[in-house]
C-alpha atoms as a printed R data frame, in Angstrom:
    type eleno elety resid chain resno      x       y      z
1   ATOM     1    CA   MET     A     1 81.734 117.819 55.047
2   ATOM     2    CA   PRO     A     2 81.316 114.067 55.541
3   ATOM     3    CA   LEU     A     3 77.800 112.755 56.095
4   ATOM     4    CA   PHE     A     4 79.227 109.858 58.057
5   ATOM     5    CA   VAL     A     5 82.736 108.766 58.994
6   ATOM     6    CA   ALA     A     6 83.170 105.090 59.843
7   ATOM     7    CA   GLN     A     7 86.941 105.256 60.254
8   ATOM     8    CA   SER     A     8 89.524 107.924 59.647
9   ATOM     9    CA   ASP     A     9 90.236 106.590 56.153
10  ATOM    10    CA   ILE     A    10 86.642 105.703 55.167
11  ATOM    11    CA   VAL     A    11 84.461 108.704 54.370
12  ATOM    12    CA   ILE     A    12 80.897 108.961 53.089
13  ATOM    13    CA   VAL     A    13 79.947 112.215 51.364
14  ATOM    14    CA   GLU     A    14 77.363 113.574 49.012
15  ATOM    15    CA   GLU     A    15 79.315 113.797 45.749
16  ATOM    16    CA   PRO     A    16 77.105 114.868 42.820
17  ATOM    17    CA   ASN     A    17 80.100 115.311 40.501
18  ATOM    18    CA   VAL     A    18 81.663 111.880 40.968
19  ATOM    19    CA   ALA     A    19 83.499 110.792 37.805
20  ATOM    20    CA   SER     A    20 81.460 108.426 35.651
21  ATOM    21    CA   SER     A    21 84.599 106.387 34.943
22  ATOM    22    CA   GLU     A    22 85.005 105.720 38.683
23  ATOM    23    CA   VAL     A    23 81.368 104.659 38.939
24  ATOM    24    CA   VAL     A    24 81.814 102.260 36.008
25  ATOM    25    CA   GLU     A    25 84.863 100.718 37.710
26  ATOM    26    CA   LEU     A    26 82.823 100.272 40.888
27  ATOM    27    CA   TYR     A    27 79.856  98.727 39.038
28  ATOM    28    CA   LEU     A    28 82.240  96.161 37.552
29  ATOM    29    CA   ALA     A    29 83.946  95.478 40.902
30  ATOM    30    CA   ALA     A    30 80.592  95.190 42.683
31  ATOM    31    CA   GLY     A    31 78.905  92.979 40.103
32  ATOM    32    CA   VAL     A    32 76.224  95.601 39.392
33  ATOM    33    CA   HIS     A    33 74.709  95.206 35.930
34  ATOM    34    CA   ARG     A    34 74.630  98.576 34.188
35  ATOM    35    CA   ALA     A    35 75.516  99.816 30.716
36  ATOM    36    CA   THR     A    36 79.194 100.063 31.635
37  ATOM    37    CA   ASP     A    37 80.209 100.249 27.979
38  ATOM    38    CA   ASP     A    38 78.065 103.371 27.466
39  ATOM    39    CA   LEU     A    39 79.796 106.164 29.404
40  ATOM    40    CA   ALA     A    40 77.439 108.827 28.025
41  ATOM    41    CA   ARG     A    41 74.470 106.935 29.487
42  ATOM    42    CA   ILE     A    42 76.207 106.604 32.871
43  ATOM    43    CA   GLU     A    43 76.920 110.354 32.815
44  ATOM    44    CA   ARG     A    44 73.213 111.064 32.132
45  ATOM    45    CA   MET     A    45 72.247 108.772 35.023
46  ATOM    46    CA   LEU     A    46 74.517 110.679 37.381
47  ATOM    47    CA   LYS     A    47 73.543 114.128 36.112
48  ATOM    48    CA   ASN     A    48 69.826 113.437 36.506
49  ATOM    49    CA   SER     A    49 70.034 111.893 39.979
50  ATOM    50    CA   ASP     A    50 68.845 113.999 42.903
51  ATOM    51    CA   ILE     A    51 71.235 112.540 45.480
52  ATOM    52    CA   VAL     A    52 74.608 110.880 44.887
53  ATOM    53    CA   ILE     A    53 76.444 109.440 47.887
54  ATOM    54    CA   THR     A    54 79.946 107.996 47.689
55  ATOM    55    CA   VAL     A    55 82.077 105.965 50.058
56  ATOM    56    CA   ARG     A    56 85.832 106.260 49.698
57  ATOM    57    CA   HIS     A    57 88.550 104.291 51.410
58  ATOM    58    CA   ALA     A    58 91.835 106.180 51.287
59  ATOM    59    CA   GLY     A    59 90.476 108.022 48.239
60  ATOM    60    CA   MET     A    60 89.304 104.934 46.316
61  ATOM    61    CA   LEU     A    61 85.598 104.694 45.467
62  ATOM    62    CA   VAL     A    62 84.338 101.577 47.276
63  ATOM    63    CA   GLY     A    63 80.638 102.363 47.671
64  ATOM    64    CA   PHE     A    64 78.032 104.339 45.806
65  ATOM    65    CA   GLY     A    65 74.356 105.183 46.042
66  ATOM    66    CA   ARG     A    66 72.240 107.358 43.809
67  ATOM    67    CA   ALA     A    67 68.638 108.329 44.365
68  ATOM    68    CA   ILE     A    68 65.744 110.054 42.654
69  ATOM    69    CA   THR     A    69 63.182 111.713 44.923
70  ATOM    70    CA   ASP     A    70 60.221 114.065 44.992
71  ATOM    71    CA   ASN     A    71 61.325 115.172 48.500
72  ATOM    72    CA   ALA     A    72 57.766 114.769 49.742
73  ATOM    73    CA   PHE     A    73 56.546 111.166 49.555
74  ATOM    74    CA   CYS     A    74 59.030 108.744 48.021
75  ATOM    75    CA   CYS     A    75 62.640 108.196 47.081
76  ATOM    76    CA   TYR     A    76 63.877 105.588 44.627
77  ATOM    77    CA   LEU     A    77 67.341 104.304 45.487
78  ATOM    78    CA   ALA     A    78 68.354 103.614 41.906
79  ATOM    79    CA   ASP     A    79 71.809 102.229 42.721
80  ATOM    80    CA   LEU     A    80 73.421 100.737 45.776
81  ATOM    81    CA   ALA     A    81 76.843  99.361 44.908
82  ATOM    82    CA   VAL     A    82 79.687  98.193 47.140
83  ATOM    83    CA   HIS     A    83 83.039  96.933 45.836
84  ATOM    84    CA   HIS     A    84 83.200  93.127 46.241
85  ATOM    85    CA   ASP     A    85 86.219  93.404 48.578
86  ATOM    86    CA   TYR     A    86 84.198  95.641 50.930
87  ATOM    87    CA   GLN     A    87 80.806  93.885 50.897
88  ATOM    88    CA   ARG     A    88 79.185  92.685 54.128
89  ATOM    89    CA   ASN     A    89 81.027  95.287 56.196
90  ATOM    90    CA   GLY     A    90 78.185  97.778 56.707
91  ATOM    91    CA   ILE     A    91 78.966 100.089 53.807
92  ATOM    92    CA   GLY     A    92 75.606  99.543 52.091
93  ATOM    93    CA   LYS     A    93 73.798 100.265 55.361
94  ATOM    94    CA   ALA     A    94 75.938 103.371 55.884
95  ATOM    95    CA   ILE     A    95 74.926 104.637 52.416
96  ATOM    96    CA   VAL     A    96 71.244 104.077 53.241
97  ATOM    97    CA   ASP     A    97 71.705 105.796 56.622
98  ATOM    98    CA   ALA     A    98 73.354 108.789 54.900
99  ATOM    99    CA   LEU     A    99 70.445 108.924 52.435
100 ATOM   100    CA   LYS     A   100 67.963 108.852 55.319
101 ATOM   101    CA   LEU     A   101 69.766 111.845 56.837
102 ATOM   102    CA   LYS     A   102 69.080 113.777 53.625
103 ATOM   103    CA   LEU     A   103 65.360 112.889 53.602
104 ATOM   104    CA   ASN     A   104 62.434 113.613 55.910
105 ATOM   105    CA   ASP     A   105 61.008 110.788 58.010
106 ATOM   106    CA   ASP     A   106 57.802 110.878 55.962
107 ATOM   107    CA   ILE     A   107 59.604 109.839 52.744
108 ATOM   108    CA   SER     A   108 59.754 106.123 51.999
109 ATOM   109    CA   ILE     A   109 62.802 104.661 50.266
110 ATOM   110    CA   MET     A   110 62.321 102.056 47.542
111 ATOM   111    CA   LEU     A   111 65.004  99.824 46.079
112 ATOM   112    CA   LEU     A   112 64.713  97.439 43.158
113 ATOM   113    CA   ALA     A   113 67.420  94.867 43.850
114 ATOM   114    CA   ASN     A   114 69.206  92.475 41.553
115 ATOM   115    CA   PRO     A   115 68.176  88.886 42.373
116 ATOM   116    CA   GLU     A   116 71.671  88.076 43.673
117 ATOM   117    CA   ALA     A   117 71.477  91.005 46.123
118 ATOM   118    CA   MET     A   118 68.186  89.979 47.731
119 ATOM   119    CA   ASP     A   119 69.916  88.637 50.842
120 ATOM   120    CA   PHE     A   120 71.803  91.903 51.471
121 ATOM   121    CA   ASN     A   121 68.822  94.243 51.843
122 ATOM   122    CA   PRO     A   122 66.661  92.954 54.744
123 ATOM   123    CA   PRO     A   123 69.463  93.377 57.312
124 ATOM   124    CA   ILE     A   124 69.861  97.056 56.377
125 ATOM   125    CA   GLY     A   125 66.199  97.854 57.012
126 ATOM   126    CA   PHE     A   126 64.344  97.105 53.783
127 ATOM   127    CA   GLN     A   127 61.165  95.024 53.728
128 ATOM   128    CA   LYS     A   128 60.281  92.791 50.799
129 ATOM   129    CA   VAL     A   129 56.931  93.766 49.262
130 ATOM   130    CA   GLY     A   130 54.770  92.130 46.659
131 ATOM   131    CA   ASN     A   131 52.852  95.151 45.430
132 ATOM   132    CA   CYS     A   132 55.243  96.427 42.817
133 ATOM   133    CA   TRP     A   133 55.028  96.530 39.050
134 ATOM   134    CA   ILE     A   134 57.864  97.096 36.635
135 ATOM   135    CA   MET     A   135 58.009  97.853 32.946
136 ATOM   136    CA   PRO     A   136 61.510  96.626 31.984
137 ATOM   137    CA   ARG     A   137 63.917  98.542 29.789
138 ATOM   138    CA   THR     A   138 64.107  97.478 26.186
139 ATOM   139    CA   ARG     A   139 67.873  98.038 26.102
């Protein structure tokens, strides 16, 4: 059952078994920097995510969000990707809204954005904070 329907041909659902090849295509079309040449790694990312939300337009994957949560205090939105042809049309916000429906109100959502996506996130409800530390990947 759809979590949210924006139009009759755009559907947002929780889709834990989305094909990794489709996700790779979307990463490339959205400009999201992931290990798109390492399908096994992408499959592990998907398999070990707690929540996977997809947006499809007439069957085509045009938006994607995946999250890791303890279901008590915090949720890390590990990916928020929207196909470049569909950006700035509310799809990212719709993914976040669908995620919020899955979580309790006492769970905060955190997102580590790519520098080029910093302008997208405040309008969909995120606040920029300065109290974060990161230990970057080595590969």
